[in-house]
PDB file of C-alpha atoms in Angstrom:
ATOM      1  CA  UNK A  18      94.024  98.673 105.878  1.00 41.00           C
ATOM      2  CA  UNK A  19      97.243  98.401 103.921  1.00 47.00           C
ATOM      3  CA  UNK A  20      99.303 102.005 103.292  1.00 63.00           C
ATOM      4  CA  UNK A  21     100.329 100.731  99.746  1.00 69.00           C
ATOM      5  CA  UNK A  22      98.333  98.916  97.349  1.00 81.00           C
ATOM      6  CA  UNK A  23      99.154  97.541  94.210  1.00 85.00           C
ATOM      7  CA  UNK A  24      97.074  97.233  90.694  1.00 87.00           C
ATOM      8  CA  UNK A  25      96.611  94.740  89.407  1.00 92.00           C
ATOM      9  CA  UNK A  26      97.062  92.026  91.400  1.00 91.00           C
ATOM     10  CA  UNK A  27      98.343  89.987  88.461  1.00 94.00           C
ATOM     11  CA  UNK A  28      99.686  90.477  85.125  1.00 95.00           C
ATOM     12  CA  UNK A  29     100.560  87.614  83.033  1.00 96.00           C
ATOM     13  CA  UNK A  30     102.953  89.078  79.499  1.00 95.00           C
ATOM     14  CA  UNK A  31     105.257  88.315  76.467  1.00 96.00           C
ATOM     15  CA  UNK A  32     108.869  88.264  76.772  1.00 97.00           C
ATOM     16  CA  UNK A  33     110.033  91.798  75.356  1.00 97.00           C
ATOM     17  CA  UNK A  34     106.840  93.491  76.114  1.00 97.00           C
ATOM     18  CA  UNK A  35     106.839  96.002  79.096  1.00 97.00           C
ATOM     19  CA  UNK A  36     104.844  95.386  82.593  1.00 96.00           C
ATOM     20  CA  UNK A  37     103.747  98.168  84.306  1.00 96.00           C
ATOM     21  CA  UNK A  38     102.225  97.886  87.624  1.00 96.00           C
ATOM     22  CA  UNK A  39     101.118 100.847  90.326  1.00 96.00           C
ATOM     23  CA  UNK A  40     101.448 101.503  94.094  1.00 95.00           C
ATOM     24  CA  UNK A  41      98.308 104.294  95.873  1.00 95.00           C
ATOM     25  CA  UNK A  42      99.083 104.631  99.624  1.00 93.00           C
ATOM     26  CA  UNK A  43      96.981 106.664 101.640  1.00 91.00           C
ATOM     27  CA  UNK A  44      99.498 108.924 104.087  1.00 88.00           C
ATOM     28  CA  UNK A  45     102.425 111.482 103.654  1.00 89.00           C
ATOM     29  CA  UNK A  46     105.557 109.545 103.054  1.00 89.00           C
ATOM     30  CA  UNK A  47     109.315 109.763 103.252  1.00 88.00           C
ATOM     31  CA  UNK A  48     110.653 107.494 100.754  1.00 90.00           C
ATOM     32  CA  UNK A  49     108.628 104.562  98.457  1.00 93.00           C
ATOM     33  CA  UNK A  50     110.485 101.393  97.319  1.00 93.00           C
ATOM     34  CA  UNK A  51     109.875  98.886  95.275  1.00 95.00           C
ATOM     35  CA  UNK A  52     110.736  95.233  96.022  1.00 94.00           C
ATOM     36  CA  UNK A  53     110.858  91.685  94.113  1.00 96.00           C
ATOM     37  CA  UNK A  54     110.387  88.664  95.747  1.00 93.00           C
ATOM     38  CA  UNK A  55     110.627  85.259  93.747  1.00 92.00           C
ATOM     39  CA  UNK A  56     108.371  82.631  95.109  1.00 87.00           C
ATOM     40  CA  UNK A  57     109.627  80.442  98.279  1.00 82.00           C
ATOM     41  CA  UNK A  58     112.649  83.271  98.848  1.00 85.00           C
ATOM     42  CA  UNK A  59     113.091  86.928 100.562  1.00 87.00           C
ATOM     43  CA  UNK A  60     112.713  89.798  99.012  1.00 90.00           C
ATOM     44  CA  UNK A  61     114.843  91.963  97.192  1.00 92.00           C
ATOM     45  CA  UNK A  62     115.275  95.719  97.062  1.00 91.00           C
ATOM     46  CA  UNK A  63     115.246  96.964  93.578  1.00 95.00           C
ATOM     47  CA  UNK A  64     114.204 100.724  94.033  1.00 94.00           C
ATOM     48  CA  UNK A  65     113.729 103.649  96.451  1.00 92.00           C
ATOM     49  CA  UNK A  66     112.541 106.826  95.642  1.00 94.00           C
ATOM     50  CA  UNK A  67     112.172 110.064  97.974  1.00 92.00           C
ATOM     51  CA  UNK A  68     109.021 111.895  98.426  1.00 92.00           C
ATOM     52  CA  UNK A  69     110.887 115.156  96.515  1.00 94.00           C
ATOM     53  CA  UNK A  70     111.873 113.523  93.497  1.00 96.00           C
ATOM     54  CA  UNK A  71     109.423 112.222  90.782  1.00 97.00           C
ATOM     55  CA  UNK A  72     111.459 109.585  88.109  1.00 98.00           C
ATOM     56  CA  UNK A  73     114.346 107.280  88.966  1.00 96.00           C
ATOM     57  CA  UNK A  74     115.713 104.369  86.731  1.00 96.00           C
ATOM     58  CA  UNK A  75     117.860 101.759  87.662  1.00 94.00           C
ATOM     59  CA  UNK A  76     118.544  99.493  84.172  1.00 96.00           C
ATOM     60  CA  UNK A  77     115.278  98.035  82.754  1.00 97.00           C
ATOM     61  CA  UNK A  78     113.318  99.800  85.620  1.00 97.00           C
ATOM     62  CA  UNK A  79     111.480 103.267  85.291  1.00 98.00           C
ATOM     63  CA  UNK A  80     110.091 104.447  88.949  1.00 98.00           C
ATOM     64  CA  UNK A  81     107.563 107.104  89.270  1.00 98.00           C
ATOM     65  CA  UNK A  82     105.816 109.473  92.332  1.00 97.00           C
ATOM     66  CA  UNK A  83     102.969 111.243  92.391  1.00 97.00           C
ATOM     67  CA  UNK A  84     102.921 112.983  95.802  1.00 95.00           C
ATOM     68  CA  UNK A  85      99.581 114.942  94.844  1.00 95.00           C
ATOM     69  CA  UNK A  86      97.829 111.785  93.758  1.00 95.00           C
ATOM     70  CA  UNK A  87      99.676 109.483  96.416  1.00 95.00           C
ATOM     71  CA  UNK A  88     100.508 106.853  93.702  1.00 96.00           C
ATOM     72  CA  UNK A  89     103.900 105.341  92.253  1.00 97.00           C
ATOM     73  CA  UNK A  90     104.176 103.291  89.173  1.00 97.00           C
ATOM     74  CA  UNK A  91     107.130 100.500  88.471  1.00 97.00           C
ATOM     75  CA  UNK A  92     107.842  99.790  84.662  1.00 98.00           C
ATOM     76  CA  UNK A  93     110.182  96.664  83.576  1.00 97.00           C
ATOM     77  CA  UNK A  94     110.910  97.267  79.952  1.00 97.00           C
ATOM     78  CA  UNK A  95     111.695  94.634  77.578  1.00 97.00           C
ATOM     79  CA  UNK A  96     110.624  91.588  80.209  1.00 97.00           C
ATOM     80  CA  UNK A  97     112.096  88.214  80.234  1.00 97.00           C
ATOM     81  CA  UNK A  98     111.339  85.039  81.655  1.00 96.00           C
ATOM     82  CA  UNK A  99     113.570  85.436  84.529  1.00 95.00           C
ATOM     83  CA  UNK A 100     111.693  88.823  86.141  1.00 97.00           C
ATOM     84  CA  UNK A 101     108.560  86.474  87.173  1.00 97.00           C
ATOM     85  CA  UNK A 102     108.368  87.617  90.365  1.00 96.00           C
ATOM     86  CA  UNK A 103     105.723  89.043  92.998  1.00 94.00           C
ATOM     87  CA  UNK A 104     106.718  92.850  93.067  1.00 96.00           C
ATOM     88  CA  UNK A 105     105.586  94.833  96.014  1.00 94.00           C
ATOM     89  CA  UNK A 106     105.896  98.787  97.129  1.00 94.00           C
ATOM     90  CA  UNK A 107     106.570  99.543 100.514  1.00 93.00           C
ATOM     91  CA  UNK A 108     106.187 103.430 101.880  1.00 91.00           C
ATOM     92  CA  UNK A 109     107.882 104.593 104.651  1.00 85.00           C
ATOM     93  CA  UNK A 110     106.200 106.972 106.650  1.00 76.00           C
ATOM     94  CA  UNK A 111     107.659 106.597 110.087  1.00 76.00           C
ATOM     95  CA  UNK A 112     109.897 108.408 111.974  1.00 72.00           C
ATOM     96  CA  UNK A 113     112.448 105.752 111.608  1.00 76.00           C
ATOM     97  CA  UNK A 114     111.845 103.851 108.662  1.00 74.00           C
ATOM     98  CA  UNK A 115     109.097 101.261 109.621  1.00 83.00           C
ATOM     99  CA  UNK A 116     108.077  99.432 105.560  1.00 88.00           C
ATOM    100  CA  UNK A 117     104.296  99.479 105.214  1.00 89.00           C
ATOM    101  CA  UNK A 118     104.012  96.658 101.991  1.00 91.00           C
ATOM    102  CA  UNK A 119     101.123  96.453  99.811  1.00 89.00           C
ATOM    103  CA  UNK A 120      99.892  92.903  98.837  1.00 89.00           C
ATOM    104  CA  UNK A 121     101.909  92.745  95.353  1.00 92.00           C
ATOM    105  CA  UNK A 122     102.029  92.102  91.720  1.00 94.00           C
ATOM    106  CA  UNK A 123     102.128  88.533  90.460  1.00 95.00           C
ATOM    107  CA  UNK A 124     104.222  88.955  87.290  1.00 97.00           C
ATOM    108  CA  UNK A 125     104.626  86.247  84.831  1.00 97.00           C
ATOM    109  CA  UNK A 126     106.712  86.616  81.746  1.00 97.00           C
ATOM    110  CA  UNK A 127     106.738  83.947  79.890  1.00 95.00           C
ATOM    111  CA  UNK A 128     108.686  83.059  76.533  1.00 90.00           C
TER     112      UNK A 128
ATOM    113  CA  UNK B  21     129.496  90.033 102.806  1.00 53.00           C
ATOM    114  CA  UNK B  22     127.036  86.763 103.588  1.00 68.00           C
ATOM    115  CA  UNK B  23     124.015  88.973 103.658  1.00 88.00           C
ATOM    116  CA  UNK B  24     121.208  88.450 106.185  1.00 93.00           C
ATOM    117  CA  UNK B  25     121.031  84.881 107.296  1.00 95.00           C
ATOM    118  CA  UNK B  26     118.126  83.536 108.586  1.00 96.00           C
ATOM    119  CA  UNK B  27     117.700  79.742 110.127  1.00 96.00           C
ATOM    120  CA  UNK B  28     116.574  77.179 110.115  1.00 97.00           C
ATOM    121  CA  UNK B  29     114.871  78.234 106.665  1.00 95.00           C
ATOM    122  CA  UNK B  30     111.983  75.799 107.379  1.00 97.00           C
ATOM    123  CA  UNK B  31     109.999  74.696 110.746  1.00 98.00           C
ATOM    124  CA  UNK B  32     107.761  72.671 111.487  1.00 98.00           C
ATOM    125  CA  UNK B  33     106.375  72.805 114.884  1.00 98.00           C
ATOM    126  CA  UNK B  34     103.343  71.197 116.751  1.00 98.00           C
ATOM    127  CA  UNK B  35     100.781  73.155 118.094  1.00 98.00           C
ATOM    128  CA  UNK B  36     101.587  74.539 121.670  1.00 98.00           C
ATOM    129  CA  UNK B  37     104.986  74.020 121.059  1.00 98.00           C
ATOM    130  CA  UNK B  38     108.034  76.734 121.126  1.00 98.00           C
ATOM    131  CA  UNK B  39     109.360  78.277 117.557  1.00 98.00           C
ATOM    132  CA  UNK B  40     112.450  79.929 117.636  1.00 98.00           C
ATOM    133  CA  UNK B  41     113.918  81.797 114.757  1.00 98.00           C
ATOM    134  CA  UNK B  42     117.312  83.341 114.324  1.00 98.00           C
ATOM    135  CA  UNK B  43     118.436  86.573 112.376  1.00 97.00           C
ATOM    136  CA  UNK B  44     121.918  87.136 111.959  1.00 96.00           C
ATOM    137  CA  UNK B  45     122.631  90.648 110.573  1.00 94.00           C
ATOM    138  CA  UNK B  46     124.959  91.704 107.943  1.00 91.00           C
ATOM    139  CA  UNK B  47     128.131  92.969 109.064  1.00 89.00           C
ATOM    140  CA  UNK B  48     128.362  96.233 110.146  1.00 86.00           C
ATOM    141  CA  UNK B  49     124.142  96.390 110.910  1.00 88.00           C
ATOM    142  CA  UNK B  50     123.112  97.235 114.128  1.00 88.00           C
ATOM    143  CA  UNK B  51     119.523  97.829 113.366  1.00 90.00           C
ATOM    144  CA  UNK B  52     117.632  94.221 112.950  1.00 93.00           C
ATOM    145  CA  UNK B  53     113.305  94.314 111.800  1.00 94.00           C
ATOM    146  CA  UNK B  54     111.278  91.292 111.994  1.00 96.00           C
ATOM    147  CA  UNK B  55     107.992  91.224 109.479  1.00 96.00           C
ATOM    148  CA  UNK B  56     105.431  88.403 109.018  1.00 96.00           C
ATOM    149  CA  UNK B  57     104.391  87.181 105.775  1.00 94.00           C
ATOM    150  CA  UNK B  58     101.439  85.134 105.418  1.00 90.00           C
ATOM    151  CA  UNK B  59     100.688  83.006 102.498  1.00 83.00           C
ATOM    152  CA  UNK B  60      99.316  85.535  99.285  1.00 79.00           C
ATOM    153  CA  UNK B  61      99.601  89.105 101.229  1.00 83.00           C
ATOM    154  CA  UNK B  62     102.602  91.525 101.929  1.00 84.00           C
ATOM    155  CA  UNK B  63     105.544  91.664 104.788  1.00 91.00           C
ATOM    156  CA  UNK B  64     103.412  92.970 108.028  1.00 94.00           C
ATOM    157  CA  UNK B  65     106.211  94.615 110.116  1.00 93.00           C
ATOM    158  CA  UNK B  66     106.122  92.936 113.760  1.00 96.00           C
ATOM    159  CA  UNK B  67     109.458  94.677 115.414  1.00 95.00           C
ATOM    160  CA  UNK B  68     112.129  96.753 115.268  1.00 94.00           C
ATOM    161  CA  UNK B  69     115.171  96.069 117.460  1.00 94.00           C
ATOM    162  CA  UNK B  70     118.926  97.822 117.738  1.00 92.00           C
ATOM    163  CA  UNK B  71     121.288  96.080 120.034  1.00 87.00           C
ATOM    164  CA  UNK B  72     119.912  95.185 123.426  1.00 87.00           C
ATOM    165  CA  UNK B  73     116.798  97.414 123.038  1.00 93.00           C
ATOM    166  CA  UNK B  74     113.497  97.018 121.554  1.00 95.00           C
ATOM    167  CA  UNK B  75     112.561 100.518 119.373  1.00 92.00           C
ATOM    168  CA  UNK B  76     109.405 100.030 118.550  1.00 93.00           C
ATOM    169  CA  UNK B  77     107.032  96.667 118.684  1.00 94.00           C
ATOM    170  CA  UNK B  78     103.954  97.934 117.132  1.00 93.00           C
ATOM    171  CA  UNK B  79     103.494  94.941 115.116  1.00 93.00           C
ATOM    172  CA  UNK B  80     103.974  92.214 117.606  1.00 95.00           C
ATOM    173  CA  UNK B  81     100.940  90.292 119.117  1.00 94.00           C
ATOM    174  CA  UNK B  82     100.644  90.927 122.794  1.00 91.00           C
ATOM    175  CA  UNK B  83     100.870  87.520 123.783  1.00 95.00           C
ATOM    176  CA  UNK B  84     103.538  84.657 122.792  1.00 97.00           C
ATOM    177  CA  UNK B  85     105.965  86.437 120.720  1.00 98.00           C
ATOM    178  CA  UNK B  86     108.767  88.151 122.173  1.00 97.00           C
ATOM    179  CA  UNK B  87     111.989  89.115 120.161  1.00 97.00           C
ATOM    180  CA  UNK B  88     115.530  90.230 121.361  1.00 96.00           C
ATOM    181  CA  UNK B  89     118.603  91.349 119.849  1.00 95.00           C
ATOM    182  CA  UNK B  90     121.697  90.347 122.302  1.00 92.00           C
ATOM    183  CA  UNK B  91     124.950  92.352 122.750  1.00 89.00           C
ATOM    184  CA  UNK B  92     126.697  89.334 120.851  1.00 89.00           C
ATOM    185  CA  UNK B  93     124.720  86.384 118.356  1.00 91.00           C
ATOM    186  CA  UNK B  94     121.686  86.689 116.432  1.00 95.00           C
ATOM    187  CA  UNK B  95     118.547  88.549 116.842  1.00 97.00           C
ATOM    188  CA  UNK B  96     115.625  86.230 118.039  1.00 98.00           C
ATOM    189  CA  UNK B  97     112.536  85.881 117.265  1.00 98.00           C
ATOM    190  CA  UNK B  98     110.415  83.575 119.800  1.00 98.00           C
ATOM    191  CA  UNK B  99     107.032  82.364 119.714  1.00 98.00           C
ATOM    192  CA  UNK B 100     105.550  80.238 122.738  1.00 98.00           C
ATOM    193  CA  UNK B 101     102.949  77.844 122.191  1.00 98.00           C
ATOM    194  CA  UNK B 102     102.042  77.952 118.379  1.00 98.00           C
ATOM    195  CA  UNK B 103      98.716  78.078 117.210  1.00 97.00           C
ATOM    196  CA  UNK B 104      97.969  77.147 113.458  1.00 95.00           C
ATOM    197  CA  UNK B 105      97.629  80.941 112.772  1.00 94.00           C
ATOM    198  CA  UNK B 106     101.019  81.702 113.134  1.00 96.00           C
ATOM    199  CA  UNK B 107     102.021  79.570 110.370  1.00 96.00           C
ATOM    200  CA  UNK B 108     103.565  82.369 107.870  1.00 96.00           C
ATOM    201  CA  UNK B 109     106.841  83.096 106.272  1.00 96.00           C
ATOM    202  CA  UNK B 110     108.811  85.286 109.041  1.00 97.00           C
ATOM    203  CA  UNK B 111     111.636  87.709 107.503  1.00 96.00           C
ATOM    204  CA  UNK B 112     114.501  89.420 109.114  1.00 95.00           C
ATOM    205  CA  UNK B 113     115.954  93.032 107.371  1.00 93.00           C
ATOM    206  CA  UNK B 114     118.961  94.594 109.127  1.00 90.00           C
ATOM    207  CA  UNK B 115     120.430  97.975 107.923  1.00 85.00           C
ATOM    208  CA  UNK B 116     123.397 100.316 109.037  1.00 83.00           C
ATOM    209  CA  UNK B 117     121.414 103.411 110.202  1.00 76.00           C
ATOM    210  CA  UNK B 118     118.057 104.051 110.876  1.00 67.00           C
ATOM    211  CA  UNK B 119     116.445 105.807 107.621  1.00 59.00           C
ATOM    212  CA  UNK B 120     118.810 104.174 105.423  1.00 58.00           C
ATOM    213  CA  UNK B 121     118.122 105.328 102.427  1.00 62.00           C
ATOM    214  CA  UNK B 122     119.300 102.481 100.225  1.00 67.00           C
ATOM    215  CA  UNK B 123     116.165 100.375 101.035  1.00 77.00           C
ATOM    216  CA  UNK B 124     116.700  97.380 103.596  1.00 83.00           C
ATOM    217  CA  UNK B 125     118.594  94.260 103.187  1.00 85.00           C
ATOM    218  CA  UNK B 126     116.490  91.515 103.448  1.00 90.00           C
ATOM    219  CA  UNK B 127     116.994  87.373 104.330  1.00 93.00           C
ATOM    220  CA  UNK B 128     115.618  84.762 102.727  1.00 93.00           C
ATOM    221  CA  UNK B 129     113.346  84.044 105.500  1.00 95.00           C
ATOM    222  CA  UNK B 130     112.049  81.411 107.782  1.00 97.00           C
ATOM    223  CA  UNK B 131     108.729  79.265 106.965  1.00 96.00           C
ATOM    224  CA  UNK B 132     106.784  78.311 110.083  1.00 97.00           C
ATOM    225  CA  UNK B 133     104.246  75.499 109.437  1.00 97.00           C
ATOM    226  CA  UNK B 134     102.230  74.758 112.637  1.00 97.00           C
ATOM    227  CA  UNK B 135     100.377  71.005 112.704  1.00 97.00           C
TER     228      UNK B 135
END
């Protein structure tokens, strides 16, 4: 089974209105990040966060961990059109790094 | 910087034939990882290679696939006699150090379609 999974699978909003999906995973972990991959292309790293801290933001995104309830959340505030994307968390857990990816988040934003 | 660069970025192969895929790092990466998307699920890591030497290839199926990342060119991922199954999207990441903890830099993939 998959280290990281994501809820809900799909999440169809407003432009302006915020999107909020979560990451559980199921082992101890080093560092979770959050990726964004736009259909037909790679993906994109938008946010890591270590296992000691508990909020990041980078711009529009809010990035929490729960290391007692083995769960991160991603938050895009004020959505547009152009963050459609499937988003997908990825824990690292290895000794070296190896990305465990949940199945993703289909957002659509649309206008 | 070009970034990872990945080719061809679509292939089209007949079954039992060879598949090839090239990974060219960014500059400055020594550290190359090969994961397997198929069509509505996540990246499945498959290798992990640093010049010359295969870390760790957890993720790659025992038979057919076999990957390599040469003193000098690309890092290459090879699949021998293609079944319809291995029709997926196949990405290449490449970072500076191992643990690098500015996430991975990833290409825009290859898409393998087996007929």
């Amino acid at each position: 089974s998959q280290q990281g999974e994501e809820d809900p699978q799909a999440l169809s909003i407003q432009e302006g209105e915020n999107a909020t999906m979560n990451c559980s995973y199921k082992t101890s972990i080093n560092n979770l990040q959050w990726y964004r991959q736009n259909s037909g292309r790679g993906l994109v790293h938008l946010i890591l966060i270590r296992s000691n801290e508990r909020e990041k933001h980078s711009g529009r995104l809010r990035v929490t961990l729960d290391t007692s309830k083995k769960s991160s959340s991603l938050l895009i505030t004020a959505s547009r059109a152009a963050d459609t994307a499937s988003y997908f968390c990825a824990t690292d857990a290895d000794s070296w790094g190896k990305l465990q990816f949940g199945a993703g988040t289909q957002v659509v934003v649309t206008p | 910087n070009a970034g990872v660069m990945q080719n061809p970025r679509h292939l089209v192969r007949r079954r039992g034939q060879e598949a090839r895929l090239r990974c060219s790092p960014m500059k400055g990466h020594s550290h190359v990882y090969w994961y397997r998307q198929l069509p509505e699920e996540g990246l499945k890591f498959m290798v992990y290679l640093q010049k010359e030497n295969i870390i760790d290839e957890s993720g790659m199926p025992k038979e057919r696939f076999s990957a390599e990342f040469p003193k000098e060119g690309p890092s290459i991922l090879r699949i021998q006699q293609v079944v319809r199954g291995d029709s997926a999207a196949y990405f290449c990441a490449s970072s500076e150090t191992v643990l690098d903890n500015y996430g991975y830099t990833f290409g825009s993939g290859t898409r393998l379609t087996v007929v």
